[in-house]
mmCIF file of C-alpha atoms in Angstrom:
data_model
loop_
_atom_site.group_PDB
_atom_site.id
_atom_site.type_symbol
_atom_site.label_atom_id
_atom_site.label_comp_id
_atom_site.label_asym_id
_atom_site.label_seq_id
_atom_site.Cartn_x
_atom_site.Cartn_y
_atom_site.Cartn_z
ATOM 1 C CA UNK S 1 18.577 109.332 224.199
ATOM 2 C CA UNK S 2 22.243 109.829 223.444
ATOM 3 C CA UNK S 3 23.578 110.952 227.154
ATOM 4 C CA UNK S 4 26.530 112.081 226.398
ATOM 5 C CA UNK S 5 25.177 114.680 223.379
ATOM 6 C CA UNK S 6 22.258 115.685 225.941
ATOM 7 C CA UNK S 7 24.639 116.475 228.617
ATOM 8 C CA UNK S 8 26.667 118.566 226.619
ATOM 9 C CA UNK S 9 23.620 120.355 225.521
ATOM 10 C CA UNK S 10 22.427 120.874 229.151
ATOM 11 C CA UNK S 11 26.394 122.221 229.778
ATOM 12 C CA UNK S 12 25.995 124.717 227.122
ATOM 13 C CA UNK S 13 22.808 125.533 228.650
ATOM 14 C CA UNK S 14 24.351 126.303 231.968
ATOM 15 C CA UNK S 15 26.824 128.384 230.578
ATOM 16 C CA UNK S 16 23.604 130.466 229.574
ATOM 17 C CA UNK S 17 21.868 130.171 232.569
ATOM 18 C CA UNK S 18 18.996 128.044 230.830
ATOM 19 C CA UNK S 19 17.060 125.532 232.479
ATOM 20 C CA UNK S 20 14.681 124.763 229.293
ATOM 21 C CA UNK S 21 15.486 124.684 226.047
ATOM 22 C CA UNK S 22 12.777 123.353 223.627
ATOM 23 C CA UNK S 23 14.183 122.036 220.217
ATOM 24 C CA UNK S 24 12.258 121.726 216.961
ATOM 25 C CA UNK S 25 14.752 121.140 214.502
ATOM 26 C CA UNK S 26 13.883 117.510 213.192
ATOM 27 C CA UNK S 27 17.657 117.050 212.688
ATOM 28 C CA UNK S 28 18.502 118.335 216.260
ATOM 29 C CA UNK S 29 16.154 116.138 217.880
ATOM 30 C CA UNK S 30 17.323 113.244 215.803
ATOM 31 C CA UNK S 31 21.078 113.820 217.098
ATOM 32 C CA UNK S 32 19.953 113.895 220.744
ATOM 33 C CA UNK S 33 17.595 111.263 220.615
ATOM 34 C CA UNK S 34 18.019 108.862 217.703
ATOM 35 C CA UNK S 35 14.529 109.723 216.804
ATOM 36 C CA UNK S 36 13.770 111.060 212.989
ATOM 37 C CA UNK S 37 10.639 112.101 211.271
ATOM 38 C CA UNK S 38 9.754 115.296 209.427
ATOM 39 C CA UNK S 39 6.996 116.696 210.895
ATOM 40 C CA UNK S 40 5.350 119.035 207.736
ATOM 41 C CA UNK S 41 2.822 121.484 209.202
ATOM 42 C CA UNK S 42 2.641 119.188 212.482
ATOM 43 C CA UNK S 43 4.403 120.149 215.667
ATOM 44 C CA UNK S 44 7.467 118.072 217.134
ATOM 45 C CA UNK S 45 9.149 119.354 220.122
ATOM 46 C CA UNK S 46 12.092 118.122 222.759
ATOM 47 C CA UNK S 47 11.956 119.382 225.899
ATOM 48 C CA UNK S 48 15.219 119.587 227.441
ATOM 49 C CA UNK S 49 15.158 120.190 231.380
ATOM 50 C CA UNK S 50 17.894 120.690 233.396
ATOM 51 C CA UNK S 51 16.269 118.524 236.019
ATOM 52 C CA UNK S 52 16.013 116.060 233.241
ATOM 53 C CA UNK S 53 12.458 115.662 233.078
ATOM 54 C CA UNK S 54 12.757 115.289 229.486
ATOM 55 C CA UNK S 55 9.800 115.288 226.913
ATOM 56 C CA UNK S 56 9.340 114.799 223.225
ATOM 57 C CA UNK S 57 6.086 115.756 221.636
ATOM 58 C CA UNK S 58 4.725 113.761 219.399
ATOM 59 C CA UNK S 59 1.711 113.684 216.815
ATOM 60 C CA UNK S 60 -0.532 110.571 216.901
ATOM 61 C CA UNK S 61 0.378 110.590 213.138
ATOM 62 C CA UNK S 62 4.096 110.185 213.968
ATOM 63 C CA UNK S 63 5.242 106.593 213.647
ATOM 64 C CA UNK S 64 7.647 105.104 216.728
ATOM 65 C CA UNK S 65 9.721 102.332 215.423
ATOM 66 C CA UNK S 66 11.816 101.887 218.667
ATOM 67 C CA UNK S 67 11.771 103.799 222.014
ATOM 68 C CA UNK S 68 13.472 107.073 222.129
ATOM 69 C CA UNK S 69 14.660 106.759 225.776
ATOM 70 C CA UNK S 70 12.501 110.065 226.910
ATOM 71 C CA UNK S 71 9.168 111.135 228.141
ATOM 72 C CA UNK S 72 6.614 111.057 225.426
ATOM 73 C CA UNK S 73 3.920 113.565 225.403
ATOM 74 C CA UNK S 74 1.267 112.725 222.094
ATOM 75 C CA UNK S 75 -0.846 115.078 220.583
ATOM 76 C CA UNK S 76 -3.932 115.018 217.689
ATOM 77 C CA UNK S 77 -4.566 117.606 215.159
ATOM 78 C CA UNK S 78 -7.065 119.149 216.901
ATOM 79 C CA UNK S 79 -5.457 119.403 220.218
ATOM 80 C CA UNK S 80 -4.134 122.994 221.863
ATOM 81 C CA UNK S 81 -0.456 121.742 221.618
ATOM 82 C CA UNK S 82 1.167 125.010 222.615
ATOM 83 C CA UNK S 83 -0.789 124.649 225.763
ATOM 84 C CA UNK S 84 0.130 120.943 226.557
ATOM 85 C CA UNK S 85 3.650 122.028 226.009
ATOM 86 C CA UNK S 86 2.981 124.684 228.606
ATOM 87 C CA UNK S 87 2.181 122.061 231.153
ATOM 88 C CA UNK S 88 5.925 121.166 231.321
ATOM 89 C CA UNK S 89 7.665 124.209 231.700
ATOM 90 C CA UNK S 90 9.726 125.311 235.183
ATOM 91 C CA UNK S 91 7.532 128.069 236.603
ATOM 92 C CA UNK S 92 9.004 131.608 236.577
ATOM 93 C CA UNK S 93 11.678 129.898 234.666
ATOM 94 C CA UNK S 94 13.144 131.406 231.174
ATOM 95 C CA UNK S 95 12.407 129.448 228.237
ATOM 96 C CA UNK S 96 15.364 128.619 225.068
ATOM 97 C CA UNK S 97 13.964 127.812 222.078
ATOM 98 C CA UNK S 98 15.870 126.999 218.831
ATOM 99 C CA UNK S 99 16.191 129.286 215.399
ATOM 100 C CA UNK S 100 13.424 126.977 213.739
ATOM 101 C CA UNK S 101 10.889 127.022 215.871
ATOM 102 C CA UNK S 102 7.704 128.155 213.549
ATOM 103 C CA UNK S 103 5.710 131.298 214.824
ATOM 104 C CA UNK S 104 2.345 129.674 214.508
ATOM 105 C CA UNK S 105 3.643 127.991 217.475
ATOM 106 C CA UNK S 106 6.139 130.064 219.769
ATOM 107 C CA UNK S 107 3.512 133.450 218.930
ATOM 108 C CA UNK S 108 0.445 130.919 220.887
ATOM 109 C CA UNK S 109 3.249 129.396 223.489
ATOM 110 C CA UNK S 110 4.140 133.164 224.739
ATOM 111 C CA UNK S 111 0.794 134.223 224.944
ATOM 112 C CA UNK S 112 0.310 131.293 227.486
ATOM 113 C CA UNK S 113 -0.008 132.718 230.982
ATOM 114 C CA UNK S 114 2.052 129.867 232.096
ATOM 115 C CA UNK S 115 4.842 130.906 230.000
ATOM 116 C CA UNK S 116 8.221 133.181 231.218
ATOM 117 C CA UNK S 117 10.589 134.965 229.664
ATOM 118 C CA UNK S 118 11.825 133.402 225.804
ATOM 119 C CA UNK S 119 15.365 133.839 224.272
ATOM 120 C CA UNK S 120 17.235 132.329 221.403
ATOM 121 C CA UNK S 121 18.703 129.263 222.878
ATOM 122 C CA UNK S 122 19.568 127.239 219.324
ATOM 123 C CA UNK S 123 23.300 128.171 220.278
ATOM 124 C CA UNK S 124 23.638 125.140 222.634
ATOM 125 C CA UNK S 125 22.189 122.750 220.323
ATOM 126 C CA UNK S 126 24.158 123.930 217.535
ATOM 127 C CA UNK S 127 27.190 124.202 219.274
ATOM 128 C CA UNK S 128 27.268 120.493 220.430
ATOM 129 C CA UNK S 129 26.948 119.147 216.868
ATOM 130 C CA UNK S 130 29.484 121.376 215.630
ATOM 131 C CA UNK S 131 31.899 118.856 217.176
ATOM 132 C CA UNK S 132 31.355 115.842 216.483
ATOM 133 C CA UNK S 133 32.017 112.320 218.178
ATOM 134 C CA UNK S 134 33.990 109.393 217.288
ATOM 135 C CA UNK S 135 31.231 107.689 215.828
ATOM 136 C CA UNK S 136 29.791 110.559 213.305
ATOM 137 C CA UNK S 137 33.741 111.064 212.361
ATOM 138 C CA UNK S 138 33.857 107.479 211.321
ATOM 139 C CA UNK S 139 30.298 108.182 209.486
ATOM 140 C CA UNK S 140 32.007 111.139 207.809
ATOM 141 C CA UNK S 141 35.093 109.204 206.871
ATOM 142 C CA UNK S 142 32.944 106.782 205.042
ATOM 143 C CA UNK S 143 30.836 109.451 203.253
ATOM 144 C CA UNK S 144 33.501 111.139 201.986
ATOM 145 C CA UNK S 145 35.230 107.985 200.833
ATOM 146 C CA UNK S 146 32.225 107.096 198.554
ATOM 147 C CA UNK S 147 32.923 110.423 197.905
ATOM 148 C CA UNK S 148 36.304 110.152 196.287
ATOM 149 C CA UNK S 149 35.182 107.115 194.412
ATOM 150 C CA UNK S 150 32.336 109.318 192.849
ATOM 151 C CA UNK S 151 34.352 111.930 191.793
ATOM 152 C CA UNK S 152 37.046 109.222 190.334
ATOM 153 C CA UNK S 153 33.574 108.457 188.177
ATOM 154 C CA UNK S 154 32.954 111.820 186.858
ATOM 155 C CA UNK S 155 35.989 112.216 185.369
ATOM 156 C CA UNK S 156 35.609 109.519 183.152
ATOM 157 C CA UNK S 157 32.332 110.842 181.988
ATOM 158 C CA UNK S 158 34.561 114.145 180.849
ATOM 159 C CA UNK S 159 34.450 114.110 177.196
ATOM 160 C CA UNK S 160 33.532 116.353 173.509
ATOM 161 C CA UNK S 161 30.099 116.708 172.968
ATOM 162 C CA UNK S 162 28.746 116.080 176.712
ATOM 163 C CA UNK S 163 26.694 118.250 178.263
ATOM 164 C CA UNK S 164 26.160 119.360 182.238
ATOM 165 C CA UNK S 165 23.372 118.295 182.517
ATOM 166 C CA UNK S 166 24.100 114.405 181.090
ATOM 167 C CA UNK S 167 26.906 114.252 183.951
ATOM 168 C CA UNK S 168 24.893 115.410 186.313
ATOM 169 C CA UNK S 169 22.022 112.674 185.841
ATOM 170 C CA UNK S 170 24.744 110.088 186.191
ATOM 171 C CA UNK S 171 25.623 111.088 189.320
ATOM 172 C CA UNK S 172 23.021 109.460 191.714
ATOM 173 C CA UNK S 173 23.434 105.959 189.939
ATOM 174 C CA UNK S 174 26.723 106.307 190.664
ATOM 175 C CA UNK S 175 26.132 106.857 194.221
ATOM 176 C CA UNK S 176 24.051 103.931 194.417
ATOM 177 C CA UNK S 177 26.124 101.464 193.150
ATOM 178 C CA UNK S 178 29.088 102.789 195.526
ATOM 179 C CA UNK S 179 26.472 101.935 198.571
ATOM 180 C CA UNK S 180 25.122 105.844 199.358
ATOM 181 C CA UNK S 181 22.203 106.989 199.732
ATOM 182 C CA UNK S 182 21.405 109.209 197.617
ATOM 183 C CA UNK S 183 22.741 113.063 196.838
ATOM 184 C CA UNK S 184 23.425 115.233 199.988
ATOM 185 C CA UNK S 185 22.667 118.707 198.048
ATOM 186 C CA UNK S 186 21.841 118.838 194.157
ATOM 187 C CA UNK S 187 24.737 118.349 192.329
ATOM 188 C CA UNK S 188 27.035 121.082 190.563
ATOM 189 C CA UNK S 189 28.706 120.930 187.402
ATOM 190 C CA UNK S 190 29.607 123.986 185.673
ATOM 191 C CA UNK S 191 31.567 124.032 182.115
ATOM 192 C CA UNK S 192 33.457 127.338 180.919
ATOM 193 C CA UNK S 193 32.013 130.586 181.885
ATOM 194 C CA UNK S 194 29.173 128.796 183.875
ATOM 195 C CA UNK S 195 32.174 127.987 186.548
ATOM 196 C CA UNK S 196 31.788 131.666 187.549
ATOM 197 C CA UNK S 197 28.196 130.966 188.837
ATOM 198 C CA UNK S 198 29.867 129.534 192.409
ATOM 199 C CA UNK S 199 26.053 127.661 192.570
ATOM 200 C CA UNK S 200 25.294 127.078 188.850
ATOM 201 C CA UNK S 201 22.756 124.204 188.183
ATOM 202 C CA UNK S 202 23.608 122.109 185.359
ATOM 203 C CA UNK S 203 21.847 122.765 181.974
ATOM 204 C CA UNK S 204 22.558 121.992 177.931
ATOM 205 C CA UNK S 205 26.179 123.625 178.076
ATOM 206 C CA UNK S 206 28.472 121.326 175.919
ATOM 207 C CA UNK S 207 32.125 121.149 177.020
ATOM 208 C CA UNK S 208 34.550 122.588 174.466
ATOM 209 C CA UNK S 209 37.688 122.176 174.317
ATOM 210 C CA UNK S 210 39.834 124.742 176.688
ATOM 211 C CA UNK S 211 36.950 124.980 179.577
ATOM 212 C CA UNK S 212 37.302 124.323 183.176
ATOM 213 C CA UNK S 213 35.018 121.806 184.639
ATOM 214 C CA UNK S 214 33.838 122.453 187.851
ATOM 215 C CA UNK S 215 32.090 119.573 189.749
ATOM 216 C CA UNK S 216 30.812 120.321 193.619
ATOM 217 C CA UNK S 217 29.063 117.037 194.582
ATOM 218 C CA UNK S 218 27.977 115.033 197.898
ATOM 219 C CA UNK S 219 26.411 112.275 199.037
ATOM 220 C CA UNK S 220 24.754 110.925 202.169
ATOM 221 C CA UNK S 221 25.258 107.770 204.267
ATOM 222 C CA UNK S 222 24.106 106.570 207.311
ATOM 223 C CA UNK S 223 22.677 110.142 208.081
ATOM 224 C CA UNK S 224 25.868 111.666 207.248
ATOM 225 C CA UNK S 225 27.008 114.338 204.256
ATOM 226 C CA UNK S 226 29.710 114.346 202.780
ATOM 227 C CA UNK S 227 30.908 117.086 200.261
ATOM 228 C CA UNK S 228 33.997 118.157 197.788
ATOM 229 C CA UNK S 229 34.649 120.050 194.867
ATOM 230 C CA UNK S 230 37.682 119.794 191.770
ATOM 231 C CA UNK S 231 38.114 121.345 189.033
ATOM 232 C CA UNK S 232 39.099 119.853 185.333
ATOM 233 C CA UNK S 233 39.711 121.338 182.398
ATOM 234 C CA UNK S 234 39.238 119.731 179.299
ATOM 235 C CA UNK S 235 42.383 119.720 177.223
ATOM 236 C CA UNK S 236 45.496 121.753 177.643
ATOM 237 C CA UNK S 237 44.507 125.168 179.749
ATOM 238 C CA UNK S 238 45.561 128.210 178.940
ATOM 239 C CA UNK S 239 48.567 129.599 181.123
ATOM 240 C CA UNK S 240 46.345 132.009 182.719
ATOM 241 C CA UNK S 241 44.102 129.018 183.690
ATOM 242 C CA UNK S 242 47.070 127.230 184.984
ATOM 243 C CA UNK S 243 47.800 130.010 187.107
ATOM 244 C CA UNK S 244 44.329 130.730 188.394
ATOM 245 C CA UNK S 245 44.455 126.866 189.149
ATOM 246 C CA UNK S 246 47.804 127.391 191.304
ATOM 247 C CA UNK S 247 46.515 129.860 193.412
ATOM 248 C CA UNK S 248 43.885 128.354 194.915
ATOM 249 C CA UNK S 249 45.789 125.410 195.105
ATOM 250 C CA UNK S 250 48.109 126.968 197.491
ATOM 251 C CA UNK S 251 45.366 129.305 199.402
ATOM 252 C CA UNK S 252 43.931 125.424 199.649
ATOM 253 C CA UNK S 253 46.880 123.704 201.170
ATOM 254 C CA UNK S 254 48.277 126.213 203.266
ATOM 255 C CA UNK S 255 44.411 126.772 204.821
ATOM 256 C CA UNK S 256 44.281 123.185 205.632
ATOM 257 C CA UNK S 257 48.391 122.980 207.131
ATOM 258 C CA UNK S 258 47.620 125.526 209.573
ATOM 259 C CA UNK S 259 44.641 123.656 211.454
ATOM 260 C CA UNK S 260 44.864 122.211 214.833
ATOM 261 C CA UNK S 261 42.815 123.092 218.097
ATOM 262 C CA UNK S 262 42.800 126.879 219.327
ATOM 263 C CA UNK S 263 43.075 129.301 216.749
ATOM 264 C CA UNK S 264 40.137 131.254 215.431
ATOM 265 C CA UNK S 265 38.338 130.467 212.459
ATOM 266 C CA UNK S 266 38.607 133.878 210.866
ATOM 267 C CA UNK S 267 42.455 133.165 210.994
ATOM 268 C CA UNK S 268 42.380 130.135 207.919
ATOM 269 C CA UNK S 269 39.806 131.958 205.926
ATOM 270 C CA UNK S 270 42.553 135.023 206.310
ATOM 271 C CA UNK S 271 45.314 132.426 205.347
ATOM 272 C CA UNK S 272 43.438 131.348 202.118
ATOM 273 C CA UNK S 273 42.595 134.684 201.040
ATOM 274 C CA UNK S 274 45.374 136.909 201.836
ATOM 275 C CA UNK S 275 47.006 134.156 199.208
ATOM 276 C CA UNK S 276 44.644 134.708 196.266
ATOM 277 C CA UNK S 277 44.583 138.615 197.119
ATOM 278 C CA UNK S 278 48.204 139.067 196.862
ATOM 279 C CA UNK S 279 47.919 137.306 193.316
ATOM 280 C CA UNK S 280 45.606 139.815 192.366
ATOM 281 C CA UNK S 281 42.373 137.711 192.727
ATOM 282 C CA UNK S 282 40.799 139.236 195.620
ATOM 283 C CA UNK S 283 37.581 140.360 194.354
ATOM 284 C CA UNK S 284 37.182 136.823 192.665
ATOM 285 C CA UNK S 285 37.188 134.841 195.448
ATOM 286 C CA UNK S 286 33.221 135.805 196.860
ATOM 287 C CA UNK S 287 32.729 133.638 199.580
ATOM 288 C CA UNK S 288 33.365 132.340 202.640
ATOM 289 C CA UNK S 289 36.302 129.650 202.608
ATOM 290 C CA UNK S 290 34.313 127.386 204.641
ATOM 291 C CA UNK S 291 31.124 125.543 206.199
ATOM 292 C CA UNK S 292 30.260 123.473 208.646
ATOM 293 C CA UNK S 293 28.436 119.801 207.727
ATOM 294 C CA UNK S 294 27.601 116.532 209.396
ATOM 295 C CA UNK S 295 23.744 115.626 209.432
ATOM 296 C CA UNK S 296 23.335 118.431 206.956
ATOM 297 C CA UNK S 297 25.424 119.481 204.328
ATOM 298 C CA UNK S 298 25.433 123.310 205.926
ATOM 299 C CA UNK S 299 25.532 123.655 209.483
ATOM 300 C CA UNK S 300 25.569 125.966 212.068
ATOM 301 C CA UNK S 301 29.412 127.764 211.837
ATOM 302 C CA UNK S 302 31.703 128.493 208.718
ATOM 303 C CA UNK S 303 34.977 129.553 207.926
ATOM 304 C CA UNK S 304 34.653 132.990 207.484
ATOM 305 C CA UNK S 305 36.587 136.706 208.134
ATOM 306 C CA UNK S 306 34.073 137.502 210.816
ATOM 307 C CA UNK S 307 33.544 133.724 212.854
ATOM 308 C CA UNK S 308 36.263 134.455 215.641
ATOM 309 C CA UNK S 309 34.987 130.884 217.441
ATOM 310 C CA UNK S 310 38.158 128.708 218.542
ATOM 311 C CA UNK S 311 39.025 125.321 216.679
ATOM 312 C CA UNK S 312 38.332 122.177 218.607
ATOM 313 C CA UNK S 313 38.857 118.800 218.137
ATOM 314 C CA UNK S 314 35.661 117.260 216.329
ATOM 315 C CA UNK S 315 34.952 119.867 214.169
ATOM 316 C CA UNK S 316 34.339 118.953 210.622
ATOM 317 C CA UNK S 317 34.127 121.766 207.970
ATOM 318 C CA UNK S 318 34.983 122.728 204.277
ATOM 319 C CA UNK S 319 37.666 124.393 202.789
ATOM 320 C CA UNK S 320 36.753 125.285 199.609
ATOM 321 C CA UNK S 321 38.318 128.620 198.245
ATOM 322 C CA UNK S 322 37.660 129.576 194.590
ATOM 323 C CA UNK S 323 38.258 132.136 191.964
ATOM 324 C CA UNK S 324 35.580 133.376 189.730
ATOM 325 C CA UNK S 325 36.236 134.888 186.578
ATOM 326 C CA UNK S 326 33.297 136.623 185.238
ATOM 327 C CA UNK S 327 32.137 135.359 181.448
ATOM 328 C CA UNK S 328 35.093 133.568 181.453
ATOM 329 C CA UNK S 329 35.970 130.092 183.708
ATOM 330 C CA UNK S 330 35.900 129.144 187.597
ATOM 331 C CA UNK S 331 38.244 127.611 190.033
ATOM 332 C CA UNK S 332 36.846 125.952 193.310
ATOM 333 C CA UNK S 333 38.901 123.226 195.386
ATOM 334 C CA UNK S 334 37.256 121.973 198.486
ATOM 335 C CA UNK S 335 38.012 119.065 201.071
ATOM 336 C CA UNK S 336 36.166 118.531 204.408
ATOM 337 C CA UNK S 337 38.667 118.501 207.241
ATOM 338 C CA UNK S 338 38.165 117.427 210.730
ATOM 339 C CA UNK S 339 40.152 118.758 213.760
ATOM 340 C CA UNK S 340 41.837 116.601 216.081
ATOM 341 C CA UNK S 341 43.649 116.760 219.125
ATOM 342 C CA UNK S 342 46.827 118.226 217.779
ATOM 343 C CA UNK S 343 46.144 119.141 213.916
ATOM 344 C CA UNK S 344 43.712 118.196 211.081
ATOM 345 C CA UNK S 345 42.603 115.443 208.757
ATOM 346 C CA UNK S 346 41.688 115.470 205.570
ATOM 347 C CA UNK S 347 38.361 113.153 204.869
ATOM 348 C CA UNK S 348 39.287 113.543 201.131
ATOM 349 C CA UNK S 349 41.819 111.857 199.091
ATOM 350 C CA UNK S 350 41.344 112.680 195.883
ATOM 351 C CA UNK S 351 44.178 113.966 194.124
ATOM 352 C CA UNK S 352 44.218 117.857 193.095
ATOM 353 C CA UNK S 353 47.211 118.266 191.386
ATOM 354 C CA UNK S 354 47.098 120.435 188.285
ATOM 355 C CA UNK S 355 48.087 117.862 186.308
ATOM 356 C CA UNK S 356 45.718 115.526 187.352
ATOM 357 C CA UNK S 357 43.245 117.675 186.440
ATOM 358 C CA UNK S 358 44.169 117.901 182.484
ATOM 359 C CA UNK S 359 41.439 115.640 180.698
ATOM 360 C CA UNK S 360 42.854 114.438 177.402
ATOM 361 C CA UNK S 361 39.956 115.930 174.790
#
């Protein structure tokens, strides 16, 4: 087990007057325990105690490659496992259990007699990988700057006649050969009026001359997402484009320049869109200016009007405001920023100036 993340769980617990908490989220119980497997219809469980009795259930069908540092408590397919899990609970004690947890197992674990109170506990999990530690920054780091190389890639493929749909089959190759993974979400590329669609999949569109290009890609490494947006256009834009471009450029920037420890997350999302409001774009921009990512490319937190949560150092999230003009084009501009001890870092480099972003066609 990873002490350090378990007894920041177990602090976060505290704070809620838990003693158990019992995790389910395969990606959750990876992070705490180095341990990964998805379980399918099967149940996998970590017990978190604050007497630290640990457990981790296990299947017989799960496959241990090295030891997990906890208690291990295996199960068949025909065993009561809601009742085994019983066995280890603190008597009279109130259970957490996490957001994921299916209900063909927590409906059999309250029914057991042996069973207390149960709450929503995925809040301390959730919470403690929303920061992350030096080593999943330096995993981020690198994800993002096989990200930059990527997106260095796609450009090149921007050109008259291609479709969305022959970029976006390129993409993993690419990946590959820069030493990922493999994808971290499917990818986005949206030409023209399909830039609108903030999660368009890529079809037969063929770029014309004039349209914005819109590609919203990731890719993981060593467990870790990465994720960024820019936005081309092929050819000389329109001065309206330009414009539309500019805004977001600045809602973008100035976002990012204000982050440091301490100030509420509703307070950059209000930066970035009190920017594109005042230039008349208010209803265009649709969405939050921000999520959180590390295992997963969306993770527990955003950047958002109503997310009053504090900065703190180790948080890694998106800023990624956009502008959507109905049957017409899209704008989206996104880097994943990390918050240190006195301000920010961006994790990508690649250059958004306008005029970078002008494809000779």
């Amino acid at each position: 087990m990873n002490i350090n993340r378990v007894t920041n769980v177990l602090k976060k617990m505290g704070a809620m007057d838990l003693k158990q908490l019992l995790i389910t989220d395969p990606m959750s119980i990876n992070y705490l325990t180095g341990y990964y497997t998805f379980p399918h219809e099967r149940f996998l469980g970590l017990l978190l105690r604050a007497d630290g009795n640990h457990v981790l259930f296990l299947n017989k069908l799960f496959f241990l490659t090295q030891d997990p540092g906890v208690e291990l408590s295996w199960h068949s397919d025909t065993d009561p496992v809601m009742d085994m899990v019983a066995e280890y609970l603190l008597p009279g004690e109130t259970l957490g259990v996490d957001k994921l947890m299916a209900a063909k197992f927590l409906v059999p674990l309250m029914d057991n007699e042996k069973t207390g109170k149960i709450v929503l506990g995925s809040i301390c999990v959730d919470e403690a990988r929303g920061a992350k530690d030096a080593e999943e920054i330096e995993k981020m780091r690198e994800a993002s700057r096989i990200n930059d190389l990527a997106m260095d890639r796609l450009k090149k493929l921007i050109r008259p006649g291609v479709t969305e749909i022959e970029i976006a089959d390129q993409l993993l190759d690419i990946y590959k050969e820069l030493g990922a993974d493999g994808h971290s979400f499917d990818p986005i590329v949206a030409f023209g009026p399909n830039g609108a669609d903030g999660h368009h999949s890529p079809d037969n569109t063929v770029l014309k001359e004039g349209d914005s290009i819109i590609f919203d890609v990731g890719c993981i490494k060593n467990g870790y997402c990465s994720d960024m947006t820019r936005t081309f256009f092929a050819g000389v834009p329109s001065e309206r484009d330009r414009q539309v471009y500019e805004t977001c450029l600045k809602a973008h920037k100035e976002a990012i320049a204000m982050i440091k420890p301490g100030i509420p997350l509703s307070s950059i999302d209000g930066t970035a869109r009190g920017i594109i409001t005042a230039a008349g774009y208010g209803k265009e921009f649709n969405h939050r200016l921000g999520h959180f990512i590390g295992q997963e490319v969306h993770e527990f937190g955003d950047v958002s009007s109503k997310n009053e949560r504090l900065t703190e150092p180790g948080m890694i999230f998106s800023i990624e405001p956009g502008i959507y003009l109905r049957d017409e084009m899209g704008v989206r501009i996104e880097n994943l920023v990390v918050v240190t001890e006195d301000g920010v870092e961006e994790l990508n480099h690649y250059t958004r100036e306008f005029e970078d972003m002008c494809v000779d066609f």
